[in-house]
Short mmCIF file of C-alpha atoms and ligand atoms in Angstrom, two decimals:
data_model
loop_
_atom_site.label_atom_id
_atom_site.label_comp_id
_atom_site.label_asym_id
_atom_site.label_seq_id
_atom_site.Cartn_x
_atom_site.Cartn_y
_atom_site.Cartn_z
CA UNK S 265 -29.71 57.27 -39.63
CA UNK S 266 -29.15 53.43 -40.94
CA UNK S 267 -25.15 54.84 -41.48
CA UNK S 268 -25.03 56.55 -38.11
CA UNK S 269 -26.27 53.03 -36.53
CA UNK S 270 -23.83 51.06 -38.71
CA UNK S 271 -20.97 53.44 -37.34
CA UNK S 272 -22.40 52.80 -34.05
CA UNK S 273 -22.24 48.74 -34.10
CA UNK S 274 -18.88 49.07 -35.61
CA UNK S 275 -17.58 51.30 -33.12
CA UNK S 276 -18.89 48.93 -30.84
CA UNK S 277 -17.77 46.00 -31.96
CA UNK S 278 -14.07 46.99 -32.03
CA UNK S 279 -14.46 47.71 -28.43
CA UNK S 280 -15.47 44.37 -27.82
CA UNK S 281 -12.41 42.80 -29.66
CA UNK S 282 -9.97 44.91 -27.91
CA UNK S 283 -11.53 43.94 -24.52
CA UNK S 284 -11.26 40.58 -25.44
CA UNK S 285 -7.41 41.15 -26.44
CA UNK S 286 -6.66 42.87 -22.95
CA UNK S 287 -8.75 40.11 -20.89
CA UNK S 288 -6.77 37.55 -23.05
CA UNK S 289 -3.20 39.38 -22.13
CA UNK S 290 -4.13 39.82 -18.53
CA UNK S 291 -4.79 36.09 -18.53
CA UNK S 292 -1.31 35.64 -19.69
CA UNK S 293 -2.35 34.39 -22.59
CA UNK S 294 -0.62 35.85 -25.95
CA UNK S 295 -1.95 37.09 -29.20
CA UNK S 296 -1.73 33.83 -30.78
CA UNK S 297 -3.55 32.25 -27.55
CA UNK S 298 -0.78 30.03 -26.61
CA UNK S 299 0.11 29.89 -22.71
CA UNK S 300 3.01 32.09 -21.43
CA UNK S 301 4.88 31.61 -18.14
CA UNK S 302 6.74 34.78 -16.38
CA UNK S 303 9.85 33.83 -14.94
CA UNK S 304 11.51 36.00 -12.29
CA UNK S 305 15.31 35.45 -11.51
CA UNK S 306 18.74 37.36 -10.73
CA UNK S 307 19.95 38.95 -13.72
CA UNK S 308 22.64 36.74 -15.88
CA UNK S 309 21.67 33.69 -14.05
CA UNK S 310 20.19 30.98 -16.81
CA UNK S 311 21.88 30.43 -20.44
CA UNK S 312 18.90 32.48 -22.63
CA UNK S 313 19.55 29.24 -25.15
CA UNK S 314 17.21 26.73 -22.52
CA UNK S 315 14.65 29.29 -22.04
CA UNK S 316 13.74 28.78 -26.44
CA UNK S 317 14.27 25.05 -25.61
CA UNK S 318 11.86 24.79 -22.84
CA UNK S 319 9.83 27.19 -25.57
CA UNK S 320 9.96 25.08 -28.50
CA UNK S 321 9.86 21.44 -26.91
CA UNK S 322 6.59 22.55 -24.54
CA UNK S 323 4.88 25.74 -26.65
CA UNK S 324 4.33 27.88 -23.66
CA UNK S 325 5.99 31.52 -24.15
CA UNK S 326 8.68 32.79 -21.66
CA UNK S 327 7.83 36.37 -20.48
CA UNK S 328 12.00 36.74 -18.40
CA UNK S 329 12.48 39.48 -15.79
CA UNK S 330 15.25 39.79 -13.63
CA UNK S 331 16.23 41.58 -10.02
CA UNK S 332 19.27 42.15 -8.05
CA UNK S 333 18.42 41.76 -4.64
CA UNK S 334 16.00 39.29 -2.74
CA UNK S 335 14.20 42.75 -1.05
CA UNK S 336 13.50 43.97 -4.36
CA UNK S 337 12.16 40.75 -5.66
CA UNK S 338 9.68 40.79 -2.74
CA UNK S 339 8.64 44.19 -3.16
CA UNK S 340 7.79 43.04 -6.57
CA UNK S 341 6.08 39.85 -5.85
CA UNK S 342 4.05 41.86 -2.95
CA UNK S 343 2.87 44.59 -4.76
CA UNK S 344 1.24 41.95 -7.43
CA UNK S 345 1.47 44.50 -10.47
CA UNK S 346 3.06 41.69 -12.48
CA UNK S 347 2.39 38.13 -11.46
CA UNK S 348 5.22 35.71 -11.58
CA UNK S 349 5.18 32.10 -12.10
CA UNK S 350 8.45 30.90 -10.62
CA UNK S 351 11.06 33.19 -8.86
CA UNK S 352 15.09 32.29 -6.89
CA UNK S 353 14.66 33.83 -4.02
CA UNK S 354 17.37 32.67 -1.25
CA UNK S 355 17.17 31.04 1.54
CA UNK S 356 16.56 33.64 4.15
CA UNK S 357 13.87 35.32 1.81
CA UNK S 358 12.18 31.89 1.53
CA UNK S 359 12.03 31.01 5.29
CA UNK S 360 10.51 34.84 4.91
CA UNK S 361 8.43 34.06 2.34
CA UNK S 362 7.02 30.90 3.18
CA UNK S 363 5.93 32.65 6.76
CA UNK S 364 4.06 35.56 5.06
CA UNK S 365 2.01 32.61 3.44
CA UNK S 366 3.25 33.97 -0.28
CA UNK S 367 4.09 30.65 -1.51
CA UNK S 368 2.28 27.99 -3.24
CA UNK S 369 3.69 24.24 -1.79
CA UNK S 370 4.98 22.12 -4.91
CA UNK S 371 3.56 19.47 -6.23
CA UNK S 372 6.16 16.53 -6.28
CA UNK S 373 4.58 14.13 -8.70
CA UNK S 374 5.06 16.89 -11.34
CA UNK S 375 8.65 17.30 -10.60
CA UNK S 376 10.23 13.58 -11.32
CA UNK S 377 14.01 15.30 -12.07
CA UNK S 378 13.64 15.93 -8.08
CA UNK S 379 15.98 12.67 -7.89
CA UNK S 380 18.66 14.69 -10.12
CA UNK S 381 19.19 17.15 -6.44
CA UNK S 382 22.41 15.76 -4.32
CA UNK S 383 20.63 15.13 -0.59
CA UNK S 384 22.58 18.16 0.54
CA UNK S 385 21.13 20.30 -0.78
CA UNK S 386 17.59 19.30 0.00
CA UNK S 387 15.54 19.27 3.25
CA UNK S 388 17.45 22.25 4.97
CA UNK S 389 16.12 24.46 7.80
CA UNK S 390 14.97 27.30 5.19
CA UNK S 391 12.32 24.70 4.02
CA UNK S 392 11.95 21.37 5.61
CA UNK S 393 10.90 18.89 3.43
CA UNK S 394 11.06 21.03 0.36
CA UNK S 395 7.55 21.99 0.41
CA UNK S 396 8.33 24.94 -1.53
CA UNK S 397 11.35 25.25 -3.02
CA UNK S 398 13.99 22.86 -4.88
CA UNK S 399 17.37 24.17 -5.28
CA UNK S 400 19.02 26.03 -8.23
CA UNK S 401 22.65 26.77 -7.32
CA UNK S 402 24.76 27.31 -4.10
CA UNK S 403 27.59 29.31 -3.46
CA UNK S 404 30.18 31.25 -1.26
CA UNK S 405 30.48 34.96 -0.73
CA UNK S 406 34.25 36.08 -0.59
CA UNK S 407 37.34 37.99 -2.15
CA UNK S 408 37.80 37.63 -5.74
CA UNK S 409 41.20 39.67 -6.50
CA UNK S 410 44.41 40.09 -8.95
CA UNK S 411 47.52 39.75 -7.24
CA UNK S 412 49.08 41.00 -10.31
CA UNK S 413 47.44 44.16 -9.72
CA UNK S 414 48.61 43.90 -6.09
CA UNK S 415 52.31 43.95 -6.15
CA UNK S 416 51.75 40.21 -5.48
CA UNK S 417 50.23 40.22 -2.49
CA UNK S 418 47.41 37.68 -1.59
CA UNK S 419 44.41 38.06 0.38
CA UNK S 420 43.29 35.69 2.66
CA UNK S 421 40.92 37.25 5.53
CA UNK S 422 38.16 39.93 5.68
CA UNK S 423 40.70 42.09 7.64
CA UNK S 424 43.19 42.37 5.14
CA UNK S 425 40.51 44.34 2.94
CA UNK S 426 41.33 47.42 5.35
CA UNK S 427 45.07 47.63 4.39
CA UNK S 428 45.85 51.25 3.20
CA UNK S 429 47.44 50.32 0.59
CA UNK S 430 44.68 49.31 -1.19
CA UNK S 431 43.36 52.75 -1.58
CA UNK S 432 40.43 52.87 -3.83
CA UNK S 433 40.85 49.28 -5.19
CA UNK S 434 37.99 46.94 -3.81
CA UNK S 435 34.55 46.84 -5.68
CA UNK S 436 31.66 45.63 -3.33
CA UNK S 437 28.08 43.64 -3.91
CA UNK S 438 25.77 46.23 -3.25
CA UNK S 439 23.65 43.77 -0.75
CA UNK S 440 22.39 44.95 2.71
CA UNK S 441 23.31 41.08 4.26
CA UNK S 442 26.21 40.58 1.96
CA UNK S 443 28.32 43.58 2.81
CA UNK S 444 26.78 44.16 6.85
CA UNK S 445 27.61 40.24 7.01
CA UNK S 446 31.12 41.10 5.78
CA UNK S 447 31.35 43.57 8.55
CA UNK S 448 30.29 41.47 11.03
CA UNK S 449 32.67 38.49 10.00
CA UNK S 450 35.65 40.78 10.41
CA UNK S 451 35.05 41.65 13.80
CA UNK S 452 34.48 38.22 14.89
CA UNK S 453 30.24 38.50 15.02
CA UNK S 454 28.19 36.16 13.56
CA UNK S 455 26.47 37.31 9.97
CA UNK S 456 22.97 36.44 11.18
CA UNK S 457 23.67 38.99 14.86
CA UNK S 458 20.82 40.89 15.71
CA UNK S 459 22.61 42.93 18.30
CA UNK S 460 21.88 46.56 17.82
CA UNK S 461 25.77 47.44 19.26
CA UNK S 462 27.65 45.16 17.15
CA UNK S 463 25.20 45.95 14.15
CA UNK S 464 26.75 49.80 15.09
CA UNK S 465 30.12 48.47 15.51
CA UNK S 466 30.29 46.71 12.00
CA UNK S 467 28.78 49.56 10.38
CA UNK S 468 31.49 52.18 11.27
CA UNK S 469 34.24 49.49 10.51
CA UNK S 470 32.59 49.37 6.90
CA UNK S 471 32.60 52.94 7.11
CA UNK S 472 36.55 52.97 7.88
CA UNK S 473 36.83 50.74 4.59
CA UNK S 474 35.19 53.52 2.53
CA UNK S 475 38.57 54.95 1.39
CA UNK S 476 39.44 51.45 -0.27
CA UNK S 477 36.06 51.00 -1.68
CA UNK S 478 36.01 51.85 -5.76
CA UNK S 479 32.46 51.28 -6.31
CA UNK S 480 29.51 49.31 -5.13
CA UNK S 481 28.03 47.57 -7.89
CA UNK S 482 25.63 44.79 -9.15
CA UNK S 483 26.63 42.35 -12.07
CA UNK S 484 29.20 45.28 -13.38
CA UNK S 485 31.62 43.62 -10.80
CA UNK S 486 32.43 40.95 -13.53
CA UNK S 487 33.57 43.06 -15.99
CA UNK S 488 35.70 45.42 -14.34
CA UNK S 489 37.18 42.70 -12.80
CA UNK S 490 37.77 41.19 -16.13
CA UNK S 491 39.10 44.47 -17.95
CA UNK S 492 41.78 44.86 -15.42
CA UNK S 493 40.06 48.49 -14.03
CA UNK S 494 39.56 47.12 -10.68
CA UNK S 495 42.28 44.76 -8.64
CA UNK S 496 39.60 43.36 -5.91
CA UNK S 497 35.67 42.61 -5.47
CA UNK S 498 33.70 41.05 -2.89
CA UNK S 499 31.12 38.86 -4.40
CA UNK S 500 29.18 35.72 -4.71
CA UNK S 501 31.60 32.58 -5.73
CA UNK S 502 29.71 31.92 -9.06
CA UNK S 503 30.57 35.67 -10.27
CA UNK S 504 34.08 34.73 -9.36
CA UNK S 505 34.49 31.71 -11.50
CA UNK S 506 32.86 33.46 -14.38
CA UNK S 507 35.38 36.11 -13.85
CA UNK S 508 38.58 33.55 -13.73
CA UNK S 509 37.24 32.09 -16.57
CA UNK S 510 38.27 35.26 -18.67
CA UNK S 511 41.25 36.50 -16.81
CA UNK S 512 43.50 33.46 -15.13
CA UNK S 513 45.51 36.10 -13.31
CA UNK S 514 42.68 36.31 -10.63
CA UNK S 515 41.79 34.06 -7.51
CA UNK S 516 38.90 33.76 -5.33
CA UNK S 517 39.12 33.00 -1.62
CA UNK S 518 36.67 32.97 1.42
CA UNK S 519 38.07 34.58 3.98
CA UNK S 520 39.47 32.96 7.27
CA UNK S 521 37.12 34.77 9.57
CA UNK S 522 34.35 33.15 8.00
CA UNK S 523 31.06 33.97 5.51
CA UNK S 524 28.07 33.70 4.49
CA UNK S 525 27.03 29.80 2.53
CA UNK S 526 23.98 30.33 0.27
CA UNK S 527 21.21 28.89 -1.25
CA UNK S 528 18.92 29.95 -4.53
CA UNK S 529 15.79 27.81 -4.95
CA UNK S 530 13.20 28.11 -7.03
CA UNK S 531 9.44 28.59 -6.08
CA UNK S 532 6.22 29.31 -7.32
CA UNK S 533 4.39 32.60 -5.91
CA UNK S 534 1.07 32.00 -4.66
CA UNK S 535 -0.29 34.51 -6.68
CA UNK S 536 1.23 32.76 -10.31
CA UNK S 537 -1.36 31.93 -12.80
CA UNK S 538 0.57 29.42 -14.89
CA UNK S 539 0.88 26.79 -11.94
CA UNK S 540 1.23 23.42 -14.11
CA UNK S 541 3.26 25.57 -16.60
CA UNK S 542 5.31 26.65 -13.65
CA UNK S 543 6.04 23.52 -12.62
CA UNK S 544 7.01 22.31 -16.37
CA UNK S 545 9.56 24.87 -16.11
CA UNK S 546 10.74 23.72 -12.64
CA UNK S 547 11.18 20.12 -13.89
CA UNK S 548 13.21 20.87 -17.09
CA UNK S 549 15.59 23.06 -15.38
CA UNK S 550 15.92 20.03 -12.91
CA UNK S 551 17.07 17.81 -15.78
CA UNK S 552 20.52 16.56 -15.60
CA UNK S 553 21.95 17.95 -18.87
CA UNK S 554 19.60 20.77 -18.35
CA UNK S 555 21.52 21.65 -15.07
CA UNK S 556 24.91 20.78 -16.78
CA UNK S 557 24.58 23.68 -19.96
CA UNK S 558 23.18 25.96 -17.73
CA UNK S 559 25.72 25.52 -14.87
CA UNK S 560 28.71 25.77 -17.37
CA UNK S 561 26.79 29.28 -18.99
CA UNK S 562 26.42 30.96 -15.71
CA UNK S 563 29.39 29.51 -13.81
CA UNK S 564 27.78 29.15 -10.22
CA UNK S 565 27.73 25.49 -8.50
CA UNK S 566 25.33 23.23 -9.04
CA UNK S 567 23.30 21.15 -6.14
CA UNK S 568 22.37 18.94 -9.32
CA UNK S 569 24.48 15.70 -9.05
CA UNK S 570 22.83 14.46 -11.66
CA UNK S 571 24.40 17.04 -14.26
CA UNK S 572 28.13 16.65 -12.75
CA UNK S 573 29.05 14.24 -15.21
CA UNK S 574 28.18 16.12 -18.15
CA UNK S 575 30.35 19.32 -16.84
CA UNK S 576 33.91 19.32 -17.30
CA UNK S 577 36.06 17.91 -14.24
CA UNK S 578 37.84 21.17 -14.10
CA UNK S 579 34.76 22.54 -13.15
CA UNK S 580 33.79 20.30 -10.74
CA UNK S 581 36.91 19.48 -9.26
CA UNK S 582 37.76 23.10 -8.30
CA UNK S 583 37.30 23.39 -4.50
CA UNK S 584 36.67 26.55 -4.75
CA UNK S 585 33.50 26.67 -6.32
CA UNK S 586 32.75 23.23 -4.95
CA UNK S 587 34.18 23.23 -1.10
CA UNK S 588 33.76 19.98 0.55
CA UNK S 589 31.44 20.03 3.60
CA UNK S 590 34.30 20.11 6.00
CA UNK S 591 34.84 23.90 4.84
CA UNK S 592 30.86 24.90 4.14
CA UNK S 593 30.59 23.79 7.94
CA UNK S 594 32.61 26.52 9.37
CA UNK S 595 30.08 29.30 7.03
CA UNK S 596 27.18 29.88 8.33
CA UNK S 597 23.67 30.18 5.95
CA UNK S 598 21.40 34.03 6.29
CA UNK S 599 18.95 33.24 8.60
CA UNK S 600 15.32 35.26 8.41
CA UNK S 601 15.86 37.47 11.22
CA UNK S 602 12.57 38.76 10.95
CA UNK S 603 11.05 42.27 9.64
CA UNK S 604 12.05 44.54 12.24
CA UNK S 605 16.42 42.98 11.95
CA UNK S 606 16.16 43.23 8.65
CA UNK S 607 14.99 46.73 8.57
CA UNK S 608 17.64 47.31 10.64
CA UNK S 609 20.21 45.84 8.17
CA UNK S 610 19.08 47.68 5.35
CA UNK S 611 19.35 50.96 6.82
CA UNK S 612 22.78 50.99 8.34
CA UNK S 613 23.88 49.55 4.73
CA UNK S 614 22.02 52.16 3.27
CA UNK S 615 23.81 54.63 6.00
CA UNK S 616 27.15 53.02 4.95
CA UNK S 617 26.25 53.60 1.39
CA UNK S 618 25.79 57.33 1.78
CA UNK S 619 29.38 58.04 3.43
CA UNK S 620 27.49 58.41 6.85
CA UNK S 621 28.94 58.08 9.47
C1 N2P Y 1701 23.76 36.06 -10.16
C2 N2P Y 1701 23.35 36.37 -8.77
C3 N2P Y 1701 23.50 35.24 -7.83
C4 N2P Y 1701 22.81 35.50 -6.58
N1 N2P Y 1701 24.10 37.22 -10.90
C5 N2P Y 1701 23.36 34.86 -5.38
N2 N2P Y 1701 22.37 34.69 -4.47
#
């Protein structure tokens, strides 16, 4: 009887501890009971080398996911399985965001590399003020192609994407507003046009592209591109410098019709758990040298002025990846166009996607 008891308590006992160890976990908390922050960001978009700095100079443990698209980030953050600390959404899904109350406002006095942001990136229609969000990189969308793979020929408007001779040769992003925005541009619309006709009309002109399209891809783009196996992608600027930066024979150009001028912040779900961690992490990507190794890993522009003049000139001076306001004025930024437009969006692109016509 006194072993069966003994068995009991013991039995018990390691129930308790591994109760403990799953409370502990769900707290965020790891084995060792140091504090862990879950970061949530589009894939190859930080240099892995900062997230063990931020590690090693703070002792809080990086749990890193990634996504591809601002809708599946929000699925994610709304369905709450996983609780994030920071995430990049974009503008349009912050203005989105910040309306379905999803957001936690920042706390400034906790973020002193604020001052390291140029002005224009800050305060902009998305977020007034910057309640919510402080800025992570900009960019373009356009044509990155290989006029050595083209018989020479250059590209300089969305229309010229629908020449037959470039049978099978363009690779696309595979986003609902990037590629529908595309669409739009070439047949004069604006990318943020709600209009169910021209929404129709910009669908079956992406459908009359299919023959030229090779593939629709996420962050594959850069290596095909690379490799020589495809002559022509539409993508976001900071892809296209990475690109160039491997294969010199390639050039990246917003088209003449106009595009789409973006925004990546970063912000802190209301549901995170880690806020003052969260906000450690915020602030140290905000540093100035910070900024300047991770710009030069991941390629994409910087709003941190702070960190230009640790980056090499040809970097900065390249007016491609940083176009003076005088050309950013003519693009126009995705505006939230509101759960019903956007539903719309993302089912003609998925339409597109499936040869429909
Ligand atoms: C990086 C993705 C950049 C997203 N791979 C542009 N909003």
């Amino acid at each position: 009887m006194k072993k069966l008891l003994a068995f009991l308590a013991a039995g018990l006992a390691v129930c308790v501890l591994l109760l403990y160890i799953v409370h502990d976990l769900n707290k965020g908390e790891g084995y060792a009971g140091g504090k862990t922050l879950t970061v949530y960001n589009w894939g190859d978009y930080i240099d892995t080398d900062l997230i063990k700095q931020f590690e090693n100079e703070t002792g809080i443990k990086v749990i890193y996911e990634t996504f591809d698209s601002n809708e599946a980030m929000l699925t994610k953050i709304q369905q709450g399985g996983t609780t994030y600390d920071v995430a990049v959404p974009s503008e349009y899904m912050i203005d989105k965001m910040i309306k379905g109350n999803l957001l936690l406002p920042l706390d400034r006095s906790q973020l002193p590399n604020l001052k390291n942001i140029d002005k224009r990136f800050m305060d902009l229609p998305f977020d007034p003020g910057n309640k919510y969000s402080v800025p992570y990189f900009w960019g373009t969308v356009g044509i990155a192609y290989n006029p050595k793979l083209l018989g020479g020929k250059k590209l300089r408007n969305w229309n010229d994407l629908w020449d037959p001779a470039l049978k099978h040769k363009i690779l696309l992003i595979d986003g609902a507003r990037e590629v529908m925005g595309m669409g739009l541009n070439s047949l004069g619309y604006s990318l943020n046009d709600t209009n169910r006709i021209h929404l129709q009309e910009a669908k079956q002109k992406l459908s009359s592209l299919m023959p030229n399209v090779k593939a629709i891809v996420g962050d594959e783009n850069k290596l095909l591109m690379q490799n020589n196996e495809a002559a022509i992608a539409v993508l976001w600027s900071g892809d296209a410098a990475d690109i160039m930066a491997e294969n010199e024979d390639i050039d990246y150009v917003v088209p003449s019709e106009g595009s789409n001028l973006w925004f990546d912040n970063m912000v802190i779900p209301k549901t995170a758990k880690h806020v003052k961690a969260a906000h450690q992490f915020i602030n140290f990507m905000l540093g100035a040298k910070v900024a300047a190794q991770n710009t030069e890993y991941v390629a994409y522009s910087t709003p941190n002025k702070a960190a230009l003049k640790y980056m090499p000139k040809d970097m900065t001076e390249d007016k491609r990846f940083y176009p003076p306001p005088a050309l950013t004025d003519r693009l126009e930024v995705y505006e939230n166009l509101g759960q019903k437009n956007l539903a719309y969006y993302n089912d003609l692109f998925l339409e597109f996607k499936m040869h429909r016509k």
